[in-house]
Amino acid sequence: MSAYLEFQDVQFQNATALVKALNDVGFVNVEVGEAISLVGYQGRQRDQTAQIVVRRQYIGAASNDLGFAWNGQAFVPIISEFDAGHRLNQEWLRKLQEVYAKHCVLQFFKESNARPLRSGQTEAGFVIEIEMEVAT
Amino acid sequence: MKVRITITPKGEVKVDVLDGIGDQCVKHVAAPLARLLGQPSHFEPKPDVEIDFEALAMIEGVEVQA
């Protein structure tokens, strides 16, 4: 049985942006609830619960459920030791954080009067230039 | 006000003001982004940009890089 690991240093505040980011990295089926029990690769329910869950069948043949649990301040990933060494590794987490950040920026656009001027990929990352009217 | 937002490959968000006042950039862009992200957004003031550092210090979630 692969132990679950909590990644407290990887935090997501915004559930909507997190679910969209998970969709973008290939997990279209995402469960959202209060305390969803995680299930291991043998179909056994584990002690860990999470608010946002990707079921193991969408991850890999020998995978365990992936969860994101609210720690009082943010959602933190709960990933099995097996999956953290395979598909859901550090590189995958980094990509998820990048896509999550893009969705937060998009949400910021929706909630503000910001007008995108241009955008594009650079060596420093994905760049968006905006114009805003602000009261002086 | 014109602002450049950079999303780094690590998922960090950096905010640069291109045309405008620094503390307004922090108030209207960097701070709201930090709240949405749940992590600090990084505001890098340029030497030729007017900065109200007292105002900056009052806004949570924004790391000012000297």
Coordinates of N, CA and C in Angstrom, one line a residue, chain A residues 11-14 94 97-98 100-102 104-105 107-109 111 117 123-132 134-136, chain B residues 1-14 18-19 21 24-25 28-30 32-39:
Chain A
Q11 N 0.3 25.3 -2.4 CA -1.0 25.7 -1.9 C -1.8 26.4 -3.0
F12 N -3.1 26.1 -3.0 CA -4.1 26.7 -4.0 C -5.2 27.3 -3.2
Q13 N -5.5 28.6 -3.4 CA -6.5 29.2 -2.6 C -7.9 29.1 -3.3
N14 N -7.9 29.1 -4.6 CA -9.1 29.3 -5.3 C -9.5 28.0 -6.0
R94 N 4.5 21.5 -10.7 CA 4.9 22.8 -11.2 C 4.0 23.2 -12.3
Q97 N 0.7 24.3 -11.0 CA 0.8 25.7 -10.4 C 0.8 26.8 -11.5
E98 N 1.5 26.5 -12.6 CA 1.6 27.5 -13.6 C 0.2 27.7 -14.3
Y100 N -2.7 27.0 -13.0 CA -3.6 27.6 -11.9 C -3.4 29.1 -11.9
A101 N -2.1 29.5 -11.9 CA -1.9 31.0 -11.9 C -2.5 31.7 -13.1
K102 N -2.5 31.0 -14.3 CA -3.1 31.6 -15.5 C -4.6 31.8 -15.3
C104 N -6.1 32.1 -12.4 CA -6.3 33.2 -11.4 C -6.2 34.6 -12.1
V105 N -5.3 34.7 -13.0 CA -5.1 36.0 -13.8 C -6.4 36.2 -14.7
Q107 N -9.4 35.1 -14.0 CA -10.4 35.5 -13.1 C -10.3 37.0 -12.7
F108 N -9.0 37.4 -12.5 CA -8.8 38.8 -12.2 C -9.3 39.7 -13.3
F109 N -9.1 39.3 -14.5 CA -9.6 40.1 -15.7 C -11.1 40.3 -15.6
E111 N -13.0 40.2 -13.0 CA -13.5 40.9 -11.9 C -13.0 42.3 -11.9
L117 N -3.7 44.1 -23.4 CA -3.1 44.8 -24.6 C -2.4 43.8 -25.5
E123 N 11.0 34.1 -22.4 CA 11.9 33.3 -21.6 C 11.6 33.3 -20.1
A124 N 11.0 34.5 -19.7 CA 10.7 34.7 -18.2 C 9.4 34.0 -17.9
G125 N 8.6 33.6 -18.9 CA 7.3 33.0 -18.6 C 6.2 33.6 -19.6
F126 N 5.0 33.4 -19.2 CA 3.9 33.9 -20.0 C 3.6 35.3 -19.6
V127 N 3.6 36.2 -20.5 CA 3.5 37.6 -20.2 C 2.2 38.2 -20.7
I128 N 1.5 39.0 -19.9 CA 0.3 39.7 -20.3 C 0.4 41.1 -19.9
E129 N 0.2 42.0 -20.9 CA 0.3 43.4 -20.6 C -1.2 44.0 -20.6
I130 N -1.5 44.7 -19.6 CA -2.9 45.2 -19.4 C -2.9 46.7 -19.2
E131 N -4.1 47.2 -19.5 CA -4.3 48.7 -19.2 C -5.6 48.7 -18.3
M132 N -5.5 49.6 -17.3 CA -6.6 49.8 -16.4 C -6.8 51.3 -16.2
V134 N -7.8 53.8 -13.4 CA -7.9 53.9 -11.9 C -8.1 55.3 -11.5
A135 N -8.9 55.5 -10.5 CA -9.1 56.8 -9.9 C -7.9 57.4 -9.3
T136 N -7.5 58.6 -9.6 CA -6.3 59.2 -9.0 C -6.7 60.0 -7.8
Chain B
M1 N -3.3 53.4 -16.4 CA -2.2 52.6 -15.9 C -1.9 51.4 -16.8
K2 N -0.7 51.2 -17.1 CA -0.3 50.0 -17.9 C 0.6 49.1 -17.0
V3 N 0.3 47.8 -17.0 CA 0.9 46.8 -16.2 C 1.3 45.6 -17.0
R4 N 2.5 45.0 -16.6 CA 2.9 43.7 -17.2 C 2.8 42.7 -16.1
I5 N 2.0 41.6 -16.4 CA 1.9 40.5 -15.5 C 2.7 39.3 -16.1
T6 N 3.6 38.7 -15.4 CA 4.4 37.6 -15.9 C 4.1 36.4 -15.0
I7 N 3.7 35.3 -15.6 CA 3.5 34.0 -14.9 C 4.7 33.2 -15.3
T8 N 5.5 32.9 -14.2 CA 6.8 32.2 -14.5 C 6.5 30.7 -14.6
P9 N 7.4 29.9 -15.1 CA 7.2 28.5 -15.2 C 7.0 27.8 -13.9
K10 N 7.4 28.5 -12.8 CA 7.1 27.9 -11.5 C 5.7 28.3 -10.9
G11 N 5.0 29.0 -11.7 CA 3.6 29.4 -11.2 C 3.6 30.7 -10.4
E12 N 4.8 31.4 -10.3 CA 4.8 32.6 -9.6 C 4.3 33.7 -10.5
V13 N 3.7 34.7 -9.9 CA 3.2 35.8 -10.7 C 3.9 37.1 -10.3
K14 N 4.5 37.7 -11.3 CA 5.3 39.0 -11.1 C 4.5 40.1 -11.8
L18 N 4.2 49.6 -16.0 CA 4.8 50.1 -17.2 C 4.5 51.6 -17.3
D19 N 3.4 52.0 -16.9 CA 3.0 53.4 -17.0 C 2.0 53.7 -15.9
I21 N 1.5 54.8 -11.4 CA 2.0 54.9 -10.1 C 2.1 53.6 -9.4
Q24 N -0.6 52.3 -6.8 CA -1.9 52.0 -7.5 C -1.8 50.7 -8.1
C25 N -0.6 50.4 -8.7 CA -0.4 49.0 -9.3 C -0.6 47.9 -8.3
H28 N -4.4 47.9 -7.1 CA -5.4 47.4 -8.1 C -5.1 46.1 -8.8
V29 N -3.8 45.8 -8.8 CA -3.4 44.6 -9.6 C -2.7 43.5 -8.7
A30 N -1.6 43.9 -8.1 CA -0.8 42.9 -7.3 C -1.6 42.3 -6.1
P32 N -5.0 42.3 -5.5 CA -6.1 41.4 -5.9 C -5.6 40.0 -6.5
L33 N -4.5 40.1 -7.2 CA -4.0 38.8 -7.8 C -3.5 37.9 -6.6
A34 N -2.8 38.5 -5.6 CA -2.3 37.7 -4.5 C -3.5 37.1 -3.8
R35 N -4.6 37.8 -3.6 CA -5.8 37.2 -3.0 C -6.3 36.0 -3.8
L36 N -6.4 36.2 -5.1 CA -6.9 35.1 -5.9 C -5.9 33.9 -5.9
L37 N -4.7 34.2 -5.9 CA -3.7 33.1 -6.0 C -3.5 32.4 -4.7
G38 N -3.7 33.1 -3.6 CA -3.5 32.5 -2.3 C -2.0 32.5 -2.0
Q39 N -1.2 33.2 -2.7 CA 0.2 33.3 -2.5 C 0.7 34.7 -2.9

